[in-house]
Amino acid sequence: MVPTGPYGTWPSPIDAALAASLDGRPEYVGTVGAEVWWTEPRPAEGGRRTLVRRRAEGGPPESVLPAPWNVRSRVTEYGGRPWAGVERSGGQGPLVVFVHGADQRLYAYEPDAADGPGAPDAPGAPAAGAAGASAAGASAEGAVAAPSGPVPSGAGRPRPLTPVSRTGGGLRWVDPVVHGTEVWCVLEEFTGPAPTDVRRVLAAVPLDGSAADDRDAVRELTDDRHRFTTGPRLSPDGKHAAWLVWDHPRMPWDGTELKVADVSPDGRFEEVRTVLGGPEESVAQTEWAADGTLLAVSDRSGWWNPYRVDPEGVAAPVNLCPREEEFGGPLWKTGLGWLAPLPGVPAGGAGVGSGPVAVLHGLGASVLGILDPDTGDLVDVSGPWTAWQPTLAAHGSRVYGVAASPRSGYEVVELDTATGRARVVGAPWSGRAGDRVDPAYYPEPQSRTFLGPDDREIHAHVYPPHHPARRAPAEELPPYVVWAHGGPTDHVPPVLDLDIAYFTSRGIGVVEVNYGGSTGYGRAYRERLREQWGVVDVEDCAAVARALAAEGTADPARLAIRGGSAGGWTAAASLAATDLYACGTIIYPVLDLQGFAAETHDLESRYAEALAGPPEALPVRCRERSPLSRAHGVTAPFVLLQGLDDAVCPPAQAERFLAALRGRSVPHAYVAFEGEGHGFRRAETMVRALEAELGLYVEVFGLDRPDVPRLRLQA
């Protein structure tokens, strides 16, 4: 007979340390010759990311760089693709370039050089004059800065290619490609101390190291007339380059332009032209096929679909697979990818063709498919994976990506298009989890559609409490936590998340809400939030919570709301706007519209105009919606978790919010983390954050859990 116990009190083998150790996912998959490479998180090593390779002959994946090397760019704070590699001739092995998180310099590394020591030297003490430029990055990453002076250029040691700047946030690089004797990439250069004192251009960095101490040796390929840019994509013959640009106040999902330039023999951009996009059209990605065809992902139809584009901008773009599905997504980070061309002739075709294209597509969550661009036929990959991340790479007949399912976390998957066989080749979830997680404790998500105000559809994933050896008393309803995702222009797919399993295995239900404004459901759905932030998101989360209570799924007296970043705004705004929730967890949040516009980083400094209204309307909207302005409406207990090095949502917002609550007897806890930025990366931080959140529910819901550190709430 299965033992009975109240919801929220069940024992669970999924503790906070386990969830933290498996947090994060592989990113930025690429190929170097026949090898597949990617970046991978190391929460137990100060939250750094390492570079991993899987050799062509097989064998287990290898971490290429030891701690504290940290392969992460901070361009626009969110970063993007931080590495690139090429296979060299003559058996010399690969050459890779990467951005080191602590100092943001670009490095070159030859891991297979004959006289290398097998593992590169670790970076040492900060260089003189580097502290001002790299202090925030070093602190946020929990890693020391780069070596003093040039690293010896002997094989096996990363050597710097770019200098350190004393100005503002310094020099930063992202989305590189190795081209001849140079690295072409995005350069972000701060010109003053403010977050918006910045310019971005495409630049060429010499591979010989001559720019390591000389900014003037960096050759600029474009001017800085556009505020934001992605890295260049070069045509197979090297004669053309394509890239995306956009400007304030637009975000990349509002409107971008696809630029194409002719590349002169001496590496200059000539005849720069716009061939697709505009203020009301979002181009999310562009790539060249092997035959020189230019491909792009555009939402000109209301849905991100794949297009064939005329590089001269004369002929109309051709939609290769017109569907009311998303083949793209929000370009929060430079270098994301939803399509990857393969060489060869399309299946069933004849003569010379542009070759098939690997695409990610779907509603709410993306699956991998192979598209014949000549016929529009699309064949999806078979396998257990239900959600793929926006990173794809191809070599020969093989496609590589990162995917997960409700029974497995994110792992690197290889598809052989010649056989149709797919297999895990890196970061296998079973291998990472080992014997520590019994799948019987995993929750089973239910993807549902609810109705909100005016009968608008709201997409959500419900994770009921689940335990293989416990059940609750028949008359009891479970507590539920509503999770509001960040962005807010983003979405969550229904895949295994041990943070969710941490709660559901203890008897606390979770529902993730893709409220109006989320991506994955077309442009009209994501534009529901235009000038309605703090209204639509709050209403949609409340509608889902009320529906679960009304149908007898959730205990109406034990509802909570939780969110981070923009989701933190929604959580705090919900506590201020309604008495529906018994408590809330607010994580590195936006709390003040006007303050956010003035204090955040450059990328999002004008974001509030789309979310809440033009500058002249912000004071009124701020008074109406900002949790800071409406702090008087907060009566439910909450815990506020904040990184003290957060450049996106600075701790000053949290401090002003707490000051506004003084004297109001609202039970709360403020847990701040030194050395953490926007998005917690260190294992010890994630453990403390999860236990603090559960501690809140223990206190408020009256749960008997002596195994959780007590969260002391103060009024």
XYZ file of C-alpha atoms in Angstrom:
715
model
C 0.000 0.000 0.000
C 1.344 3.442 -0.950
C 1.957 5.629 2.144
C -0.150 8.757 2.494
C 1.265 12.175 3.349
C 0.127 15.792 2.956
C 1.123 17.622 -0.195
C 4.396 19.451 0.216
C 5.772 17.040 2.827
C 6.816 14.114 0.637
C 10.448 12.977 0.796
C 12.424 13.396 -2.406
C 15.853 12.311 -3.661
C 15.959 15.427 -5.860
C 17.601 17.892 -3.524
C 18.781 21.408 -4.309
C 22.404 20.320 -4.732
C 21.431 17.761 -7.354
C 19.274 20.254 -9.247
C 22.093 22.803 -9.168
C 24.711 20.323 -10.366
C 22.646 19.561 -13.474
C 21.552 23.131 -14.136
C 22.213 24.736 -17.496
C 22.509 23.198 -20.929
C 24.914 22.838 -23.823
C 24.978 25.806 -26.200
C 26.534 27.054 -29.438
C 27.067 23.791 -31.257
C 29.474 23.922 -34.177
C 31.647 21.697 -36.323
C 35.394 21.866 -36.827
C 35.998 19.590 -39.768
C 34.237 16.344 -38.872
C 34.340 17.085 -35.138
C 31.445 18.562 -33.185
C 32.134 21.208 -30.512
C 29.932 23.112 -28.066
C 29.986 25.063 -24.798
C 28.839 23.451 -21.566
C 28.116 24.804 -18.058
C 30.164 23.971 -14.984
C 28.093 25.176 -11.969
C 30.514 23.613 -9.482
C 33.467 25.492 -11.036
C 32.379 29.029 -10.298
C 29.622 28.929 -12.904
C 32.032 29.024 -15.837
C 31.357 27.543 -19.284
C 33.898 25.269 -20.879
C 34.490 24.363 -24.511
C 33.856 20.686 -25.323
C 34.839 18.661 -28.370
C 33.888 15.221 -29.631
C 36.493 13.849 -31.975
C 35.584 12.486 -35.395
C 36.680 8.984 -34.460
C 34.268 8.951 -31.541
C 34.989 8.468 -27.869
C 33.708 10.536 -24.955
C 33.489 14.322 -25.228
C 36.512 16.195 -23.851
C 36.615 19.506 -22.013
C 39.126 21.569 -23.970
C 39.844 24.310 -21.423
C 40.345 23.835 -17.664
C 39.111 26.161 -14.936
C 39.055 29.051 -14.706
C 38.946 29.598 -18.476
C 35.362 30.666 -19.164
C 34.056 30.647 -22.736
C 31.439 33.382 -22.558
C 30.861 36.725 -24.262
C 29.186 39.662 -22.537
C 28.239 41.642 -25.641
C 24.919 43.358 -24.801
C 25.335 41.582 -21.403
C 23.478 38.512 -22.707
C 26.369 37.572 -24.959
C 26.100 35.185 -27.867
C 28.190 32.709 -29.787
C 31.621 32.977 -28.113
C 33.765 30.694 -30.253
C 34.618 29.539 -33.772
C 37.005 26.985 -35.183
C 38.561 25.734 -38.396
C 40.295 22.531 -39.401
C 43.846 23.221 -40.547
C 45.675 21.345 -43.258
C 48.685 19.101 -42.826
C 47.441 17.326 -39.728
C 47.957 20.358 -37.518
C 44.620 19.903 -35.822
C 41.974 22.556 -35.178
C 42.449 26.248 -34.564
C 39.770 27.741 -32.322
C 39.145 31.284 -31.188
C 37.088 32.077 -28.104
C 36.076 34.879 -25.746
C 37.188 34.550 -22.119
C 34.479 35.624 -19.697
C 36.637 37.411 -17.146
C 38.435 39.904 -19.397
C 36.336 39.602 -22.586
C 39.434 39.322 -24.751
C 39.432 37.142 -27.848
C 41.939 34.278 -27.677
C 43.334 31.799 -30.218
C 44.058 28.224 -29.200
C 45.612 25.209 -30.950
C 44.678 22.244 -28.728
C 46.448 19.551 -30.774
C 49.757 21.284 -31.380
C 52.587 18.747 -31.125
C 54.566 20.532 -28.403
C 51.543 21.474 -26.322
C 51.310 20.343 -22.695
C 47.950 18.613 -23.210
C 46.038 21.248 -21.253
C 46.410 25.004 -21.562
C 47.830 27.124 -18.801
C 45.146 28.619 -16.593
C 44.790 32.388 -16.658
C 46.548 34.180 -13.867
C 46.377 37.570 -12.155
C 44.683 40.568 -13.755
C 46.715 42.631 -16.138
C 47.676 46.119 -15.070
C 44.946 48.491 -16.094
C 42.506 45.672 -16.743
C 40.593 45.911 -13.485
C 38.305 48.716 -14.550
C 37.340 46.977 -17.758
C 36.924 43.470 -16.460
C 35.998 43.719 -12.796
C 32.282 43.267 -13.368
C 32.834 40.317 -15.675
C 35.297 38.616 -13.332
C 33.039 39.081 -10.341
C 29.921 37.934 -12.130
C 31.622 34.803 -13.421
C 33.440 33.840 -10.253
C 36.708 33.549 -12.197
C 39.988 35.386 -12.080
C 40.948 37.629 -14.952
C 43.284 36.859 -17.820
C 47.064 36.615 -17.689
C 49.263 39.647 -17.270
C 50.724 40.624 -20.618
C 50.746 38.469 -23.756
C 50.506 34.744 -23.179
C 53.480 32.883 -24.719
C 52.553 31.858 -28.225
C 53.829 28.312 -27.797
C 51.480 25.563 -28.857
C 48.933 24.416 -26.323
C 48.460 27.831 -24.726
C 45.640 30.246 -25.567
C 47.118 33.507 -26.799
C 45.260 36.833 -26.722
C 44.274 38.426 -29.990
C 42.653 41.608 -28.658
C 43.596 44.268 -26.105
C 41.990 45.319 -22.840
C 40.330 48.735 -22.745
C 40.160 51.019 -19.710
C 36.943 52.670 -20.923
C 33.570 51.751 -19.437
C 32.738 48.101 -20.072
C 35.822 47.730 -22.267
C 36.143 45.879 -25.565
C 33.891 42.873 -26.129
C 33.593 40.396 -29.001
C 30.992 37.893 -30.182
C 29.859 35.711 -33.089
C 33.299 35.121 -34.643
C 34.210 33.430 -37.903
C 37.769 32.601 -38.956
C 38.449 34.070 -42.394
C 41.933 33.656 -43.820
C 44.407 35.383 -41.517
C 41.701 37.211 -39.560
C 38.760 36.659 -37.251
C 35.640 38.535 -38.356
C 33.168 39.205 -35.573
C 31.100 41.798 -33.707
C 33.050 44.380 -31.737
C 31.259 46.141 -28.864
C 33.292 49.135 -27.727
C 32.436 51.316 -24.772
C 33.184 54.994 -25.228
C 32.271 56.157 -21.725
C 31.204 54.960 -18.277
C 27.441 54.716 -18.904
C 25.863 51.455 -20.160
C 24.638 53.291 -23.265
C 28.036 54.819 -24.095
C 28.738 52.119 -26.628
C 29.198 51.461 -30.315
C 29.051 48.188 -32.255
C 30.623 47.332 -35.605
C 31.790 44.335 -37.552
C 35.548 44.049 -37.184
C 38.496 41.992 -38.405
C 41.024 40.866 -35.796
C 44.457 39.623 -36.987
C 45.191 36.018 -36.043
C 48.901 36.766 -35.644
C 48.301 38.531 -32.312
C 49.365 41.964 -33.558
C 46.212 43.524 -32.060
C 46.727 41.974 -28.609
C 48.068 45.296 -27.325
C 47.071 47.573 -30.180
C 43.438 48.611 -30.727
C 44.458 50.326 -33.960
C 45.411 46.960 -35.454
C 41.735 45.936 -35.407
C 40.215 46.666 -38.803
C 36.592 47.845 -38.838
C 34.460 46.365 -41.601
C 31.320 48.482 -41.092
C 30.489 51.849 -39.626
C 28.451 52.277 -36.439
C 25.356 53.875 -37.936
C 23.322 50.903 -36.691
C 23.112 50.346 -32.952
C 23.072 46.549 -33.017
C 24.504 43.952 -35.359
C 25.001 40.224 -35.639
C 28.198 38.658 -36.876
C 28.937 38.258 -40.588
C 28.019 35.194 -42.612
C 30.305 34.658 -45.602
C 29.235 33.155 -48.906
C 31.018 29.932 -49.893
C 33.213 31.793 -52.387
C 34.044 34.491 -49.835
C 32.849 37.261 -52.143
C 29.775 38.311 -50.166
C 28.903 38.873 -46.515
C 25.467 38.996 -44.896
C 24.457 40.177 -41.432
C 21.517 41.627 -39.471
C 21.129 45.094 -37.946
C 18.532 46.976 -35.908
C 18.230 50.204 -33.978
C 16.600 51.706 -30.911
C 13.796 51.669 -29.923
C 13.220 48.366 -31.744
C 14.114 45.005 -30.297
C 15.216 42.337 -32.796
C 11.767 40.665 -32.792
C 10.181 44.008 -33.712
C 12.162 44.759 -36.849
C 15.583 43.994 -38.284
C 17.290 44.460 -41.643
C 19.304 41.905 -43.595
C 22.397 43.562 -45.057
C 24.568 42.151 -47.837
C 27.927 43.488 -49.001
C 30.398 42.561 -51.691
C 33.779 41.637 -50.197
C 36.733 43.083 -52.072
C 39.957 41.085 -52.606
C 41.607 43.062 -49.799
C 38.747 42.306 -47.371
C 36.693 45.516 -47.505
C 32.877 45.703 -47.603
C 31.531 47.379 -50.725
C 28.053 48.067 -52.111
C 26.297 47.498 -48.781
C 22.581 47.025 -49.347
C 19.413 46.012 -47.492
C 17.807 42.950 -49.088
C 15.128 42.014 -46.535
C 13.430 43.265 -43.388
C 12.479 46.636 -41.989
C 10.877 48.322 -38.966
C 7.883 45.938 -38.957
C 9.617 42.765 -40.158
C 11.873 40.648 -37.981
C 14.619 38.685 -39.716
C 15.965 36.299 -37.072
C 18.767 34.558 -38.981
C 20.585 34.439 -42.287
C 22.873 31.757 -43.750
C 24.433 30.879 -47.105
C 23.796 27.472 -48.665
C 26.666 25.566 -50.275
C 25.653 26.692 -53.772
C 25.638 30.377 -52.783
C 21.886 30.654 -52.126
C 21.088 33.173 -49.400
C 18.591 31.909 -46.832
C 16.843 33.827 -44.070
C 14.161 33.425 -41.411
C 11.581 36.234 -41.546
C 8.185 36.900 -39.942
C 6.827 38.978 -42.835
C 3.819 36.608 -42.986
C 3.126 36.935 -39.256
C 5.129 33.776 -38.602
C 8.885 33.230 -38.714
C 9.284 31.142 -41.893
C 12.351 30.244 -44.018
C 12.951 32.274 -47.204
C 15.230 32.233 -50.214
C 16.533 35.788 -50.649
C 18.010 37.577 -53.637
C 21.463 38.853 -52.520
C 20.954 41.876 -54.773
C 17.595 42.682 -53.202
C 15.826 42.841 -56.571
C 13.707 39.694 -56.745
C 11.014 39.092 -54.139
C 11.909 36.669 -51.323
C 10.438 33.180 -51.664
C 8.834 31.463 -48.680
C 10.232 27.921 -48.715
C 7.713 26.451 -46.270
C 4.684 28.702 -45.689
C 3.143 27.490 -42.447
C 1.516 29.036 -39.405
C 4.426 27.785 -37.350
C 7.575 29.365 -36.028
C 10.855 28.534 -37.778
C 12.628 31.198 -35.720
C 12.527 32.971 -32.405
C 13.685 35.988 -30.403
C 17.280 36.977 -31.059
C 18.244 37.591 -27.437
C 21.795 36.445 -28.177
C 23.854 36.965 -31.296
C 24.583 33.729 -33.110
C 21.412 31.772 -32.382
C 20.294 29.544 -35.239
C 17.087 27.857 -36.340
C 18.277 26.637 -39.746
C 21.429 25.035 -41.117
C 21.936 24.295 -44.831
C 23.378 20.937 -45.836
C 25.335 20.275 -49.028
C 23.984 18.070 -51.801
C 20.958 17.585 -53.983
C 17.491 17.644 -52.392
C 15.916 14.234 -51.967
C 14.231 13.160 -55.184
C 15.713 16.094 -57.067
C 17.852 16.104 -60.162
C 20.783 18.143 -61.241
C 22.314 20.867 -59.114
C 20.237 21.931 -56.121
C 20.751 24.096 -53.100
C 20.629 21.056 -50.836
C 18.333 20.239 -47.938
C 18.055 22.534 -44.939
C 17.838 21.465 -41.311
C 15.177 23.575 -39.616
C 13.650 23.951 -36.176
C 9.919 24.574 -36.291
C 6.688 24.220 -34.349
C 4.209 25.901 -32.017
C 5.385 26.627 -28.495
C 8.279 24.173 -28.797
C 10.530 23.426 -31.754
C 11.283 20.068 -33.347
C 14.006 19.269 -35.865
C 13.035 18.680 -39.476
C 14.757 18.413 -42.850
C 13.327 20.752 -45.475
C 13.631 20.304 -49.235
C 13.794 23.944 -50.359
C 12.771 23.089 -53.923
C 9.551 21.250 -53.055
C 8.719 22.555 -49.581
C 8.567 18.995 -48.246
C 9.434 18.808 -44.549
C 10.265 15.564 -42.733
C 10.606 15.620 -38.950
C 13.223 13.634 -37.078
C 12.011 10.682 -35.064
C 13.135 10.296 -31.479
C 12.135 11.154 -27.917
C 13.144 14.821 -28.099
C 10.269 17.288 -27.981
C 12.076 20.631 -27.773
C 15.212 21.837 -29.549
C 17.265 24.879 -28.646
C 18.180 27.456 -31.339
C 21.610 26.084 -32.185
C 22.282 23.922 -35.234
C 25.389 22.828 -37.116
C 25.910 20.576 -40.116
C 28.795 18.647 -41.611
C 28.311 16.374 -44.596
C 25.122 14.427 -44.028
C 25.101 15.036 -40.279
C 23.191 17.650 -38.315
C 23.909 18.542 -34.689
C 21.655 20.276 -32.181
C 20.640 20.486 -28.529
C 17.367 18.869 -27.494
C 15.377 17.695 -24.483
C 12.152 15.910 -23.586
C 9.898 15.559 -20.539
C 12.075 12.582 -19.531
C 15.516 14.026 -20.284
C 17.322 17.324 -19.962
C 19.155 19.064 -22.793
C 21.818 16.999 -24.579
C 23.749 17.167 -27.852
C 22.073 15.116 -30.576
C 23.428 13.987 -33.945
C 21.152 13.227 -36.900
C 22.528 11.288 -39.855
C 20.299 12.455 -42.704
C 21.510 9.604 -44.900
C 20.019 6.985 -42.584
C 17.508 9.002 -40.567
C 19.136 7.778 -37.357
C 19.478 10.168 -34.432
C 21.571 9.596 -31.324
C 22.985 11.428 -28.314
C 26.664 12.310 -28.763
C 27.284 14.808 -25.985
C 26.189 15.866 -22.503
C 23.926 12.811 -22.248
C 21.297 13.374 -19.597
C 21.479 9.767 -18.411
C 25.232 10.094 -18.021
C 25.044 13.422 -16.218
C 22.296 12.236 -13.890
C 23.811 8.782 -13.419
C 22.165 6.804 -10.667
C 21.289 9.942 -8.723
C 17.878 10.473 -10.300
C 15.180 7.841 -10.555
C 13.002 8.831 -13.540
C 9.996 7.717 -11.507
C 10.265 11.082 -9.726
C 10.088 13.133 -12.922
C 6.861 15.113 -13.409
C 4.669 14.609 -16.466
C 3.810 17.964 -18.092
C 0.352 18.599 -19.471
C 0.311 21.218 -22.242
C -3.001 23.030 -22.038
C -4.777 26.085 -23.381
C -6.773 28.245 -20.975
C -9.104 31.166 -21.613
C -8.327 34.607 -20.299
C -10.151 37.938 -20.450
C -12.114 38.407 -23.680
C -11.755 34.642 -24.208
C -8.173 35.018 -25.390
C -6.151 31.812 -25.457
C -3.362 31.327 -22.917
C -0.832 28.529 -23.387
C 0.588 26.811 -20.313
C 2.296 23.631 -19.140
C 0.902 22.041 -15.975
C 3.180 19.885 -13.805
C 1.045 18.132 -11.155
C 2.656 16.856 -7.941
C 4.154 13.447 -8.598
C 5.824 10.827 -6.389
C 6.165 7.090 -7.094
C 5.752 6.119 -3.424
C 3.533 8.785 -1.877
C -0.002 9.984 -2.264
C -1.966 12.734 -0.542
C -5.170 12.390 1.499
C -8.159 12.121 -0.824
C -9.762 15.301 0.475
C -6.660 17.487 0.087
C -5.858 19.751 -2.870
C -2.208 20.520 -3.647
C -0.495 23.893 -3.437
C 0.528 25.273 -6.830
C 3.157 27.759 -7.951
C 2.596 29.794 -11.121
C 5.888 30.307 -12.955
C 6.183 33.419 -15.134
C 9.083 33.176 -17.587
C 11.590 35.922 -18.290
C 11.958 38.025 -21.376
C 9.097 38.774 -21.432
C 9.525 38.091 -25.178
C 10.406 34.435 -24.698
C 8.692 31.142 -23.886
C 9.128 27.866 -22.016
C 8.742 24.392 -23.588
C 7.467 21.312 -21.720
C 10.765 19.569 -20.927
C 12.425 18.099 -17.873
C 13.612 20.753 -15.433
C 14.950 19.532 -12.100
C 14.015 22.844 -10.491
C 10.403 21.939 -11.256
C 10.919 18.322 -10.204
C 12.376 19.616 -6.924
C 8.906 20.936 -6.073
C 6.600 18.418 -7.760
C 8.375 15.455 -6.148
C 7.663 17.057 -2.768
C 3.985 17.501 -3.532
C 3.874 21.090 -4.817
C 2.416 21.596 -8.293
C 3.905 23.953 -10.877
C 2.316 25.605 -13.897
C 4.471 27.460 -16.430
C 2.474 30.122 -18.264
C 3.338 31.309 -21.764
C 1.325 34.454 -21.237
C 0.402 36.870 -24.001
C 3.633 38.325 -25.324
C 5.401 34.977 -25.417
C 7.110 33.732 -28.548
C 6.355 30.463 -30.284
C 2.795 31.286 -31.329
C 3.166 33.900 -34.072
C 3.645 37.647 -34.138
C 0.076 38.511 -33.134
C 0.362 36.479 -29.929
C 3.651 38.078 -28.902
C 2.360 41.568 -29.676
C -0.482 41.167 -27.182
C 1.944 42.582 -24.653
C 2.678 45.738 -26.646
C 2.174 48.612 -24.206
C 0.394 46.123 -21.911
C 3.237 44.852 -19.723
C 1.985 44.557 -16.190
C -1.559 44.024 -17.466
C -1.774 41.116 -19.923
C 0.947 39.041 -18.250
C -0.612 39.558 -14.808
C -4.108 38.777 -16.091
C -3.018 35.646 -17.966
C -1.138 34.173 -15.003
C -4.112 34.894 -12.746
C -6.552 33.355 -15.233
C -4.560 30.109 -15.315
C -4.286 29.998 -11.518
C -8.005 30.610 -11.072
C -8.865 27.959 -13.666
C -6.759 25.347 -11.895
C -8.439 26.215 -8.595
C -11.940 26.225 -10.114
C -11.533 22.774 -11.650
C -10.254 21.284 -8.414
C -6.649 20.832 -9.536
C -5.096 23.370 -7.137
C -5.852 24.552 -3.618
C -7.171 28.119 -4.022
C -5.814 29.045 -0.585
C -2.296 27.855 -1.434
C -1.409 29.519 -4.724
C 1.959 31.182 -5.211
C 3.628 33.039 -8.071
C 7.262 32.979 -9.046
C 9.394 34.562 -11.759
C 12.848 35.831 -12.642
C 13.901 38.945 -14.579
C 10.813 40.034 -16.538
C 9.031 37.165 -14.789
C 10.093 38.789 -11.526
C 8.241 41.908 -12.670
C 5.139 39.807 -13.353
C 5.401 38.078 -9.973
C 5.806 41.343 -8.057
C 3.144 43.137 -10.117
C 0.773 40.232 -9.458
C 1.286 40.502 -5.709
C 0.558 44.221 -5.932
C -2.502 43.876 -8.181
C -4.390 40.938 -6.672
C -4.894 38.987 -3.463
C -5.034 35.716 -5.417
C -1.609 34.506 -4.292
C -0.645 33.502 -0.780
C 3.019 34.358 -1.441
C 5.574 34.981 -4.177
C 9.191 34.397 -5.196
C 10.772 37.347 -6.991
C 14.134 36.709 -8.681
C 16.489 39.450 -10.068
C 13.413 41.445 -11.124
C 12.416 44.564 -12.973
C 10.483 46.586 -10.380
C 10.513 50.151 -11.674
C 9.751 51.006 -15.318
C 11.414 54.402 -15.329
C 14.351 53.210 -13.300
C 14.808 50.218 -15.579
C 15.002 52.412 -18.668
C 17.648 54.569 -17.015
C 19.692 51.898 -15.246
C 19.716 48.802 -17.449
C 22.104 47.856 -20.229
C 21.973 49.306 -23.721
C 20.087 46.452 -25.406
C 16.986 46.890 -23.236
C 17.271 50.601 -22.464
C 14.380 51.366 -24.844
C 12.528 48.054 -24.402
C 9.978 49.657 -22.078
C 8.670 51.769 -24.947
C 7.277 48.680 -26.657
C 6.171 47.077 -23.417
C 4.621 50.064 -21.679
C 4.488 53.016 -24.072
C 6.499 55.970 -25.384
C 8.690 58.033 -23.032
C 5.974 60.619 -22.416
C 3.625 57.872 -21.209
C 6.113 56.105 -18.933
C 5.536 58.224 -15.801
C 1.809 57.438 -15.852
C 2.306 53.764 -16.750
C 4.947 53.488 -14.059
C 2.535 54.779 -11.410
C -0.175 52.421 -12.679
C 1.856 49.234 -13.053
C 5.329 49.273 -11.512
C 5.618 47.143 -8.372
C 7.705 49.942 -6.858
C 4.903 52.473 -7.361
C 2.289 49.968 -6.192
C 4.209 48.566 -3.247
C 1.315 49.649 -1.009
C -0.764 46.893 -2.603
C 1.632 44.104 -1.608
C 0.395 42.244 1.454
C 1.441 38.625 0.786
C 4.797 37.299 2.024
C 7.597 37.055 -0.507
C 11.266 36.223 -0.938
C 13.422 38.437 -3.159
C 16.576 36.858 -4.648
C 19.097 39.218 -6.220
C 22.589 39.091 -7.708
C 24.650 42.062 -6.563
C 26.585 42.260 -9.841
C 23.477 42.327 -12.031
C 23.951 44.794 -14.894
C 20.519 44.064 -16.430
C 18.313 44.425 -13.344
C 20.582 46.269 -10.895
C 20.121 45.628 -7.159
C 19.180 49.291 -6.718
C 15.700 48.380 -7.975
C 15.292 45.717 -5.302
C 16.583 48.062 -2.636
C 14.119 50.812 -3.571
C 11.268 48.307 -3.542
C 12.197 47.069 -0.071
C 12.514 50.649 1.148
C 8.970 51.357 -0.068
C 7.708 48.474 2.089
C 9.306 49.636 5.325
C 6.794 50.059 8.118
C 4.101 48.081 6.290
C 4.505 44.746 8.136
C 4.754 42.633 4.972
C 6.648 39.417 5.839
C 9.561 39.034 3.455
C 13.158 37.884 3.052
C 15.856 39.478 0.927
C 18.650 37.120 -0.136
C 21.463 38.795 -2.074
C 24.400 37.035 -3.720
C 27.799 38.625 -4.201
C 29.530 37.702 -7.436
C 26.298 36.803 -9.234
C 24.875 38.682 -12.190
C 21.682 38.293 -14.175
C 20.971 34.575 -14.038
C 22.567 32.577 -11.250
C 25.473 30.381 -12.362
C 27.240 29.135 -9.252
C 26.100 25.863 -7.725
C 26.095 27.226 -4.174
C 23.922 30.164 -5.250
C 21.386 27.941 -6.964
C 21.198 25.681 -3.901
C 20.550 28.622 -1.597
C 17.963 30.096 -3.977
C 15.978 26.857 -4.329
C 16.020 26.199 -0.597
C 14.965 29.765 0.152
C 12.031 29.440 -2.234
C 10.924 26.149 -0.698
C 11.453 27.689 2.735
C 8.931 30.397 1.829
C 6.301 27.803 0.932
C 7.039 25.856 4.113
C 6.403 28.979 6.193
C 3.351 30.246 4.335
C 1.641 26.937 3.530
C 2.417 25.466 6.950
C 4.347 22.458 5.624
C 6.203 20.078 7.894
C 9.682 19.962 6.377
C 12.489 19.913 8.946
C 14.953 19.064 6.137
C 14.813 22.596 4.691
C 16.729 25.519 6.232
C 14.260 27.865 7.834
C 13.615 31.052 5.896
C 13.272 33.872 8.394
C 10.688 36.362 7.212
C 10.895 39.869 8.550
C 8.232 42.523 8.452
